[in-house]
Structure formats: C-alpha cells, structure tokens
C-alpha cells in the first residue's frame, strides 16, 4: 500500500457520460498530480494541485477538470466521454510544491463503451 | 521539444543474464531523473532519484547511473520477479515555464527462469 488511495478501481461507462475519479494523497503530502496512461502514449501528465491551488497543467483536455479540496483530496472530472478516453488514470502525491519523490496510487481503469 | 526516450522497448533475459536499460533525454533545466518500476495494472513504484551527472544509486540487483544526456539502469543477475516495465522520468523546469515531470514510454523486461 503506497498510501495514495484512488477510487473507484474500475469504471465502465458509455460515451457522452461524465465520471469523477477520486484521490486521497499520502498523509502529509500537499501536492497531487493526475496522469493518464494509455497503451500507445505512456504516462501523460494532466494536472497538478498544490495545497488547493492549481500549480501546473499538462495535456489536459477541456472536457476534463480537477480540483483539490481543503482536506487535500482531489477529484478528476471527465465529461462528454469518448472511446479514446479509455485508459488508466493515476494519481500521485508528493510533500512539496516541487515533485521530488512522487508516490503513485494504484490507478482507476476507465473503460468507455 | 522536450523528450525522454527509453530503449529497448522490450527486453527478454534468461535468469542470471545481466543487462542494461537506457534512458536518454533532451530537456533544459534538469532537476532530477527518476526510475520507476510498474507491474501490470498497478501504479509506478519509485526506485531511484539521480540529480547530477556521475551519480550512482544501487538497490539489490539494480544500479542506476546518470550522465549529462542519459541514464542507465543496470540489472545484475536478474530473477523472474524482476519482470516488470521500468519507467524513466525527468523532472525539469524550462526557462520561463513551470516545472514538469516527463515520462518515457518504458522498457518491458521479461526474465525467464
């Protein structure tokens, strides 16, 4: 157990739908990162939050959004889902503002049918 | 464009047959290079961080080294349980930009008994 908790572990939904993925960071970590991993693209950075504020943005689609709450857990919202959004979504956390020593969760596998 | 390239894409070894995995990078403002191990369907597990050229880190059968342009992950006398995908990631801050962690696509290692 890495200390980073992601729920749900699996999600199957239809095209056009909206889903929310949840991440609880390791105790004491202030930064949360979201990554998408598909077979052909590898791990792609989506977005980072530090202590409730957006810190950095990667290749995140406009249909996707995220937030970090006062208790430091984070949610990734994916809307108007397409088949190509099927992937593993990972959350990672780290102690500082800069991401040394990322700890990853076990991921949410999203399947869009 | 910032790039992290891992080679080979896949590697099959016999138990006890030592080898090396390569990670080459072209980024500006390198802050650190990370190696992770990822088992199927699971999140990446942190192995090493290297910060400067010439640095080496060891853990059991694994040894990571860093030069100015690339890193090697040496695997000595591997065992079947070393089978996994090994990911390299580079943390850097381009001039005028925000800090990023960029992953390579990984090397899938299979160790046969």
XYZ file of C-alpha atoms in Angstrom:
226
model
C 0.000 0.000 0.000
C 1.605 3.239 -1.209
C -0.552 5.479 0.971
C -2.195 7.121 -2.042
C -5.797 5.931 -2.383
C -7.727 6.042 -5.617
C -11.378 5.173 -6.105
C -13.006 3.529 -7.893
C -10.552 0.900 -9.135
C -12.619 0.177 -12.237
C -15.225 2.193 -14.078
C -17.215 1.277 -17.158
C -19.371 3.955 -18.720
C -20.936 4.931 -22.031
C -19.803 7.575 -24.495
C -21.075 11.040 -23.690
C -21.263 10.395 -19.962
C -19.454 12.134 -17.115
C -17.428 10.466 -14.365
C -15.495 11.560 -11.289
C -12.302 9.930 -10.109
C -11.145 10.446 -6.560
C -7.705 10.543 -4.988
C -6.589 10.810 -1.373
C -2.908 11.717 -1.122
C -0.407 10.216 1.271
C -0.608 11.714 4.734
C 1.329 14.970 4.866
C 1.625 15.380 1.093
C 0.384 18.701 -0.236
C 0.812 18.134 -3.974
C -1.461 15.942 -6.063
C -0.787 15.029 -9.684
C -3.033 13.348 -12.228
C -1.690 11.199 -15.040
C -3.318 9.321 -17.898
C -1.749 6.110 -19.150
C -2.827 4.523 -22.403
C -1.125 1.682 -24.245
C 0.349 3.788 -27.019
C 1.038 7.045 -25.182
C 2.631 6.035 -21.914
C 2.171 8.205 -18.821
C 0.891 11.655 -19.745
C 0.799 14.417 -17.163
C -2.602 16.060 -16.860
C -2.581 18.498 -13.962
C -1.034 19.287 -10.563
C -2.525 20.870 -7.476
C -0.558 22.161 -4.526
C -2.384 22.867 -1.269
C -5.650 23.528 -3.043
C -4.345 25.609 -5.918
C -3.662 24.617 -9.494
C 0.111 24.506 -9.895
C 0.813 23.139 -13.380
C -1.116 21.949 -16.388
C -0.122 19.327 -18.905
C -2.011 17.758 -21.770
C -5.415 18.021 -20.150
C -8.420 18.264 -22.436
C -11.007 20.992 -21.932
C -13.578 18.236 -21.224
C -11.516 17.302 -18.176
C -11.233 19.295 -14.974
C -9.867 18.747 -11.500
C -9.859 20.283 -8.073
C -8.225 19.797 -4.710
C -10.313 20.232 -1.606
C -9.364 21.699 1.811
C -8.747 18.193 3.181
C -6.287 17.772 0.258
C -8.147 15.020 -1.530
C -8.564 15.616 -5.237
C -11.139 14.790 -7.876
C -10.697 14.478 -11.618
C -13.862 15.078 -13.606
C -14.116 13.677 -17.122
C -17.105 14.710 -19.224
C -18.509 14.043 -22.702
C -16.529 10.847 -22.645
C -15.201 9.362 -25.864
C -13.900 5.880 -26.626
C -10.374 7.274 -26.733
C -10.612 8.336 -23.094
C -10.394 4.703 -22.044
C -7.164 4.453 -20.060
C -5.636 4.042 -16.642
C -5.772 7.240 -14.620
C -3.179 7.592 -11.888
C -2.924 9.999 -9.051
C 0.400 10.723 -7.375
C 1.314 12.849 -4.392
C 4.427 14.477 -3.013
C 5.325 16.509 0.034
C 6.468 19.725 -1.536
C 5.497 22.189 -4.173
C 8.037 20.589 -6.496
C 7.574 16.957 -7.188
C 10.530 15.143 -5.763
C 9.615 11.673 -4.554
C 6.261 11.097 -6.231
C 4.176 8.289 -4.765
C 1.590 6.810 -7.086
C -1.764 5.274 -6.322
C -2.900 2.027 -7.905
C -4.998 3.795 -10.508
C -8.533 3.829 -11.864
C -9.152 1.839 -15.019
C -11.743 3.680 -17.126
C -13.451 1.874 -19.956
C -15.731 3.884 -22.234
C -18.077 1.752 -24.339
C 10.738 19.615 -27.863
C 11.464 18.024 -24.515
C 11.909 14.296 -24.901
C 12.602 11.221 -22.829
C 13.405 8.117 -24.860
C 13.799 4.650 -23.420
C 15.398 1.701 -25.143
C 14.863 -1.049 -25.836
C 11.052 -1.090 -25.809
C 11.122 -4.700 -24.663
C 13.860 -6.973 -23.360
C 13.838 -10.698 -22.677
C 16.563 -12.139 -20.453
C 17.328 -15.506 -19.002
C 17.570 -15.668 -15.243
C 21.084 -14.582 -14.280
C 21.757 -12.789 -17.582
C 22.798 -9.226 -16.738
C 21.874 -6.285 -18.983
C 21.202 -2.540 -19.058
C 18.227 -0.350 -19.903
C 18.767 3.082 -21.394
C 17.012 6.406 -20.868
C 18.140 9.358 -22.960
C 16.743 12.840 -22.529
C 16.783 16.216 -24.198
C 15.448 18.762 -21.725
C 16.620 22.075 -20.334
C 16.843 22.846 -16.639
C 17.162 19.248 -15.406
C 16.262 18.960 -11.735
C 16.299 15.203 -11.387
C 15.893 11.862 -13.100
C 13.671 9.151 -11.655
C 13.404 5.431 -12.244
C 10.158 3.616 -11.504
C 9.052 0.005 -11.732
C 5.498 -0.717 -12.881
C 3.755 -4.074 -12.656
C 0.728 -4.736 -14.914
C -2.396 -2.874 -13.780
C -0.571 -1.167 -10.908
C 0.861 2.259 -10.241
C 4.541 3.033 -10.784
C 6.727 2.216 -7.791
C 9.608 4.568 -7.062
C 13.105 3.093 -7.363
C 15.743 5.845 -7.616
C 16.329 9.557 -7.982
C 19.516 10.868 -9.588
C 20.347 14.566 -9.504
C 23.708 15.107 -11.173
C 25.996 13.554 -13.758
C 28.238 10.908 -12.263
C 25.791 9.958 -9.557
C 25.013 6.278 -8.957
C 22.381 4.561 -6.814
C 22.011 0.862 -6.002
C 19.236 -1.320 -4.684
C 19.551 -5.087 -4.615
C 20.179 -6.198 -8.220
C 19.561 -2.739 -9.685
C 22.035 0.071 -10.223
C 21.181 3.418 -11.796
C 23.732 5.797 -13.277
C 23.450 9.259 -14.792
C 25.401 11.192 -17.400
C 24.619 14.579 -18.927
C 22.477 13.067 -21.649
C 21.336 9.669 -20.436
C 20.787 7.273 -17.600
C 21.289 3.540 -17.408
C 19.532 1.016 -15.230
C 21.841 -1.968 -14.844
C 20.291 -5.253 -13.805
C 22.729 -7.797 -12.413
C 21.814 -11.491 -12.333
C 18.091 -10.814 -12.736
C 15.399 -13.092 -11.348
C 11.896 -13.741 -12.745
C 10.432 -11.415 -10.089
C 12.322 -8.526 -11.720
C 9.958 -8.813 -14.680
C 8.101 -5.503 -14.993
C 8.035 -2.319 -17.031
C 10.754 0.114 -15.998
C 9.924 3.779 -16.452
C 12.298 6.693 -16.592
C 11.097 10.220 -15.807
C 12.845 13.555 -16.000
C 11.958 16.477 -13.773
C 12.874 19.802 -15.325
C 11.969 23.443 -15.424
C 12.290 25.059 -18.830
C 13.154 28.742 -18.861
C 10.016 30.773 -18.261
C 7.938 27.652 -17.752
C 6.620 25.641 -14.853
C 8.282 22.523 -13.550
C 7.360 19.278 -15.316
C 7.886 15.566 -14.847
C 8.105 13.878 -18.233
C 7.967 10.082 -18.539
C 9.458 7.829 -21.157
C 7.310 5.036 -22.573
C 9.164 2.399 -20.603
C 11.084 -0.809 -21.177
C 9.151 -4.021 -20.639
C 11.537 -6.520 -19.052
C 10.788 -10.236 -19.015
C 13.109 -12.573 -17.125
C 12.654 -16.228 -17.923
C 13.540 -18.910 -15.362
